[in-house]
PDB file of C-alpha atoms in Angstrom:
ATOM      1  CA  UNK R   1     169.418  90.182 158.393  1.00  0.00           C
ATOM      2  CA  UNK R   2     166.218  89.372 160.222  1.00  0.00           C
ATOM      3  CA  UNK R   3     164.330  86.288 158.995  1.00  0.00           C
ATOM      4  CA  UNK R   4     164.970  87.063 155.326  1.00  0.00           C
ATOM      5  CA  UNK R   5     167.094  84.919 153.119  1.00  0.00           C
ATOM      6  CA  UNK R   6     170.141  86.576 151.705  1.00  0.00           C
ATOM      7  CA  UNK R   7     169.994  87.019 147.948  1.00  0.00           C
ATOM      8  CA  UNK R   8     172.881  86.080 145.687  1.00  0.00           C
ATOM      9  CA  UNK R   9     173.492  89.749 144.960  1.00  0.00           C
ATOM     10  CA  UNK R  10     173.636  90.580 148.676  1.00  0.00           C
ATOM     11  CA  UNK R  11     176.068  87.712 149.284  1.00  0.00           C
ATOM     12  CA  UNK R  12     178.330  88.928 146.496  1.00  0.00           C
ATOM     13  CA  UNK R  13     178.236  92.500 147.838  1.00  0.00           C
ATOM     14  CA  UNK R  14     179.234  91.277 151.306  1.00  0.00           C
ATOM     15  CA  UNK R  15     182.050  89.207 149.856  1.00  0.00           C
ATOM     16  CA  UNK R  16     183.323  92.230 147.928  1.00  0.00           C
ATOM     17  CA  UNK R  17     183.348  94.302 151.132  1.00  0.00           C
ATOM     18  CA  UNK R  18     185.535  91.705 152.865  1.00  0.00           C
ATOM     19  CA  UNK R  19     187.803  90.610 150.034  1.00  0.00           C
ATOM     20  CA  UNK R  20     190.326  93.079 148.656  1.00  0.00           C
ATOM     21  CA  UNK R  21     192.879  90.678 147.201  1.00  0.00           C
ATOM     22  CA  UNK R  22     193.717  88.862 144.956  1.00  0.00           C
ATOM     23  CA  UNK R  23     192.590  91.338 142.330  1.00  0.00           C
ATOM     24  CA  UNK R  24     191.563  88.553 139.934  1.00  0.00           C
ATOM     25  CA  UNK R  25     189.066  87.232 142.511  1.00  0.00           C
ATOM     26  CA  UNK R  26     187.705  90.740 143.185  1.00  0.00           C
ATOM     27  CA  UNK R  27     187.163  91.316 139.461  1.00  0.00           C
ATOM     28  CA  UNK R  28     185.440  87.960 139.092  1.00  0.00           C
ATOM     29  CA  UNK R  29     183.103  88.719 142.028  1.00  0.00           C
ATOM     30  CA  UNK R  30     182.296  92.163 140.589  1.00  0.00           C
ATOM     31  CA  UNK R  31     181.425  90.561 137.246  1.00  0.00           C
ATOM     32  CA  UNK R  32     179.227  87.993 138.992  1.00  0.00           C
ATOM     33  CA  UNK R  33     177.496  90.756 140.984  1.00  0.00           C
ATOM     34  CA  UNK R  34     176.744  92.798 137.858  1.00  0.00           C
ATOM     35  CA  UNK R  35     175.395  89.709 136.121  1.00  0.00           C
ATOM     36  CA  UNK R  36     173.219  88.796 139.121  1.00  0.00           C
ATOM     37  CA  UNK R  37     171.761  92.300 139.356  1.00  0.00           C
ATOM     38  CA  UNK R  38     170.983  92.184 135.642  1.00  0.00           C
ATOM     39  CA  UNK R  39     169.165  88.843 136.080  1.00  0.00           C
ATOM     40  CA  UNK R  40     167.245  90.116 139.105  1.00  0.00           C
ATOM     41  CA  UNK R  41     166.185  93.201 137.157  1.00  0.00           C
ATOM     42  CA  UNK R  42     165.034  91.067 134.218  1.00  0.00           C
ATOM     43  CA  UNK R  43     162.923  88.920 136.564  1.00  0.00           C
ATOM     44  CA  UNK R  44     161.245  91.989 138.056  1.00  0.00           C
ATOM     45  CA  UNK R  45     160.470  93.427 134.632  1.00  0.00           C
ATOM     46  CA  UNK R  46     158.941  90.197 133.328  1.00  0.00           C
ATOM     47  CA  UNK R  47     155.206  90.411 132.848  1.00  0.00           C
ATOM     48  CA  UNK R  48     153.199  88.856 135.661  1.00  0.00           C
ATOM     49  CA  UNK R  49     150.679  86.728 133.756  1.00  0.00           C
ATOM     50  CA  UNK R  50     151.390  84.594 130.733  1.00  0.00           C
ATOM     51  CA  UNK R  51     149.300  84.696 127.585  1.00  0.00           C
ATOM     52  CA  UNK R  52     148.043  81.161 128.261  1.00  0.00           C
ATOM     53  CA  UNK R  53     146.949  82.040 131.804  1.00  0.00           C
ATOM     54  CA  UNK R  54     145.079  85.112 130.541  1.00  0.00           C
ATOM     55  CA  UNK R  55     143.346  83.061 127.853  1.00  0.00           C
ATOM     56  CA  UNK R  56     142.375  80.399 130.399  1.00  0.00           C
ATOM     57  CA  UNK R  57     140.908  83.023 132.741  1.00  0.00           C
ATOM     58  CA  UNK R  58     138.934  84.549 129.862  1.00  0.00           C
ATOM     59  CA  UNK R  59     137.570  81.136 128.905  1.00  0.00           C
ATOM     60  CA  UNK R  60     136.579  80.448 132.521  1.00  0.00           C
ATOM     61  CA  UNK R  61     134.656  83.744 132.510  1.00  0.00           C
ATOM     62  CA  UNK R  62     132.931  82.690 129.254  1.00  0.00           C
ATOM     63  CA  UNK R  63     131.858  79.396 130.851  1.00  0.00           C
ATOM     64  CA  UNK R  64     130.479  81.217 133.907  1.00  0.00           C
ATOM     65  CA  UNK R  65     128.589  83.669 131.690  1.00  0.00           C
ATOM     66  CA  UNK R  66     127.183  80.923 129.472  1.00  0.00           C
ATOM     67  CA  UNK R  67     125.891  78.869 132.397  1.00  0.00           C
ATOM     68  CA  UNK R  68     124.399  81.947 134.077  1.00  0.00           C
ATOM     69  CA  UNK R  69     122.462  82.752 130.875  1.00  0.00           C
ATOM     70  CA  UNK R  70     121.046  79.228 130.541  1.00  0.00           C
ATOM     71  CA  UNK R  71     117.374  79.025 131.418  1.00  0.00           C
ATOM     72  CA  UNK R  72     117.484  75.318 132.292  1.00  0.00           C
ATOM     73  CA  UNK R  73     120.444  74.139 134.346  1.00  0.00           C
ATOM     74  CA  UNK R  74     121.408  71.076 132.314  1.00  0.00           C
ATOM     75  CA  UNK R  75     124.697  69.283 132.582  1.00  0.00           C
ATOM     76  CA  UNK R  76     126.958  69.733 129.563  1.00  0.00           C
ATOM     77  CA  UNK R  77     129.852  67.609 128.322  1.00  0.00           C
ATOM     78  CA  UNK R  78     133.236  69.113 127.593  1.00  0.00           C
ATOM     79  CA  UNK R  79     132.532  69.146 123.852  1.00  0.00           C
ATOM     80  CA  UNK R  80     129.234  70.974 124.409  1.00  0.00           C
ATOM     81  CA  UNK R  81     130.909  73.513 126.685  1.00  0.00           C
ATOM     82  CA  UNK R  82     133.654  74.039 124.100  1.00  0.00           C
ATOM     83  CA  UNK R  83     131.095  74.723 121.372  1.00  0.00           C
ATOM     84  CA  UNK R  84     129.119  77.024 123.651  1.00  0.00           C
ATOM     85  CA  UNK R  85     132.084  79.299 124.379  1.00  0.00           C
ATOM     86  CA  UNK R  86     133.450  79.220 120.833  1.00  0.00           C
ATOM     87  CA  UNK R  87     136.266  76.690 121.258  1.00  0.00           C
ATOM     88  CA  UNK R  88     135.072  74.143 118.717  1.00  0.00           C
ATOM     89  CA  UNK R  89     138.542  72.749 118.019  1.00  0.00           C
ATOM     90  CA  UNK R  90     139.749  72.667 121.655  1.00  0.00           C
ATOM     91  CA  UNK R  91     141.121  69.406 122.996  1.00  0.00           C
ATOM     92  CA  UNK R  92     139.488  67.670 125.951  1.00  0.00           C
ATOM     93  CA  UNK R  93     142.642  68.417 127.956  1.00  0.00           C
ATOM     94  CA  UNK R  94     142.310  72.145 127.339  1.00  0.00           C
ATOM     95  CA  UNK R  95     138.631  72.118 128.258  1.00  0.00           C
ATOM     96  CA  UNK R  96     139.343  70.062 131.387  1.00  0.00           C
ATOM     97  CA  UNK R  97     141.990  72.609 132.389  1.00  0.00           C
ATOM     98  CA  UNK R  98     139.366  75.333 132.083  1.00  0.00           C
ATOM     99  CA  UNK R  99     136.774  73.420 134.114  1.00  0.00           C
ATOM    100  CA  UNK R 100     138.997  72.050 136.891  1.00  0.00           C
ATOM    101  CA  UNK R 101     139.474  75.365 138.755  1.00  0.00           C
ATOM    102  CA  UNK R 102     135.736  76.022 138.473  1.00  0.00           C
ATOM    103  CA  UNK R 103     134.998  72.653 140.070  1.00  0.00           C
ATOM    104  CA  UNK R 104     137.679  73.204 142.730  1.00  0.00           C
ATOM    105  CA  UNK R 105     136.065  76.561 143.623  1.00  0.00           C
ATOM    106  CA  UNK R 106     132.676  74.827 144.068  1.00  0.00           C
ATOM    107  CA  UNK R 107     131.148  76.830 141.222  1.00  0.00           C
ATOM    108  CA  UNK R 108     130.486  73.716 139.139  1.00  0.00           C
ATOM    109  CA  UNK R 109     130.207  70.018 139.791  1.00  0.00           C
ATOM    110  CA  UNK R 110     131.136  66.961 137.776  1.00  0.00           C
ATOM    111  CA  UNK R 111     128.277  64.656 136.868  1.00  0.00           C
ATOM    112  CA  UNK R 112     127.699  61.818 134.432  1.00  0.00           C
ATOM    113  CA  UNK R 113     125.656  62.309 131.275  1.00  0.00           C
ATOM    114  CA  UNK R 114     125.234  59.476 128.795  1.00  0.00           C
ATOM    115  CA  UNK R 115     128.291  57.710 130.263  1.00  0.00           C
ATOM    116  CA  UNK R 116     130.411  60.857 129.730  1.00  0.00           C
ATOM    117  CA  UNK R 117     131.783  63.363 132.178  1.00  0.00           C
ATOM    118  CA  UNK R 118     129.639  66.474 132.242  1.00  0.00           C
ATOM    119  CA  UNK R 119     129.530  69.663 134.279  1.00  0.00           C
ATOM    120  CA  UNK R 120     126.700  71.652 135.769  1.00  0.00           C
ATOM    121  CA  UNK R 121     126.535  74.849 137.772  1.00  0.00           C
ATOM    122  CA  UNK R 122     125.931  74.520 141.496  1.00  0.00           C
TER     123      UNK R 122
END
């Protein structure tokens, strides 16, 4: 194999090609191979994005849209942002998780407003 790591399934297939006896070992390897292929198939069929990740992305889009519609570019605290996008009961941790990627992408910046952390669009 060229620069690719051998998978568990490939290793088991190679072992089965080489080993013909004892029969008990061959049967055990065949069982392990079938189980590994089943696991690999389940991993491939698993949905790509979790529900939480989708919800977070949607909320990030809501924040972007809200700030783009604002006439005056004022800094808003996490609580104000939560209310603006309809997450009145969201925890500060959840709102921070929404804002962090936006700050990391240089779309927003952290500022201080009334001794609280606030965010404003760049």
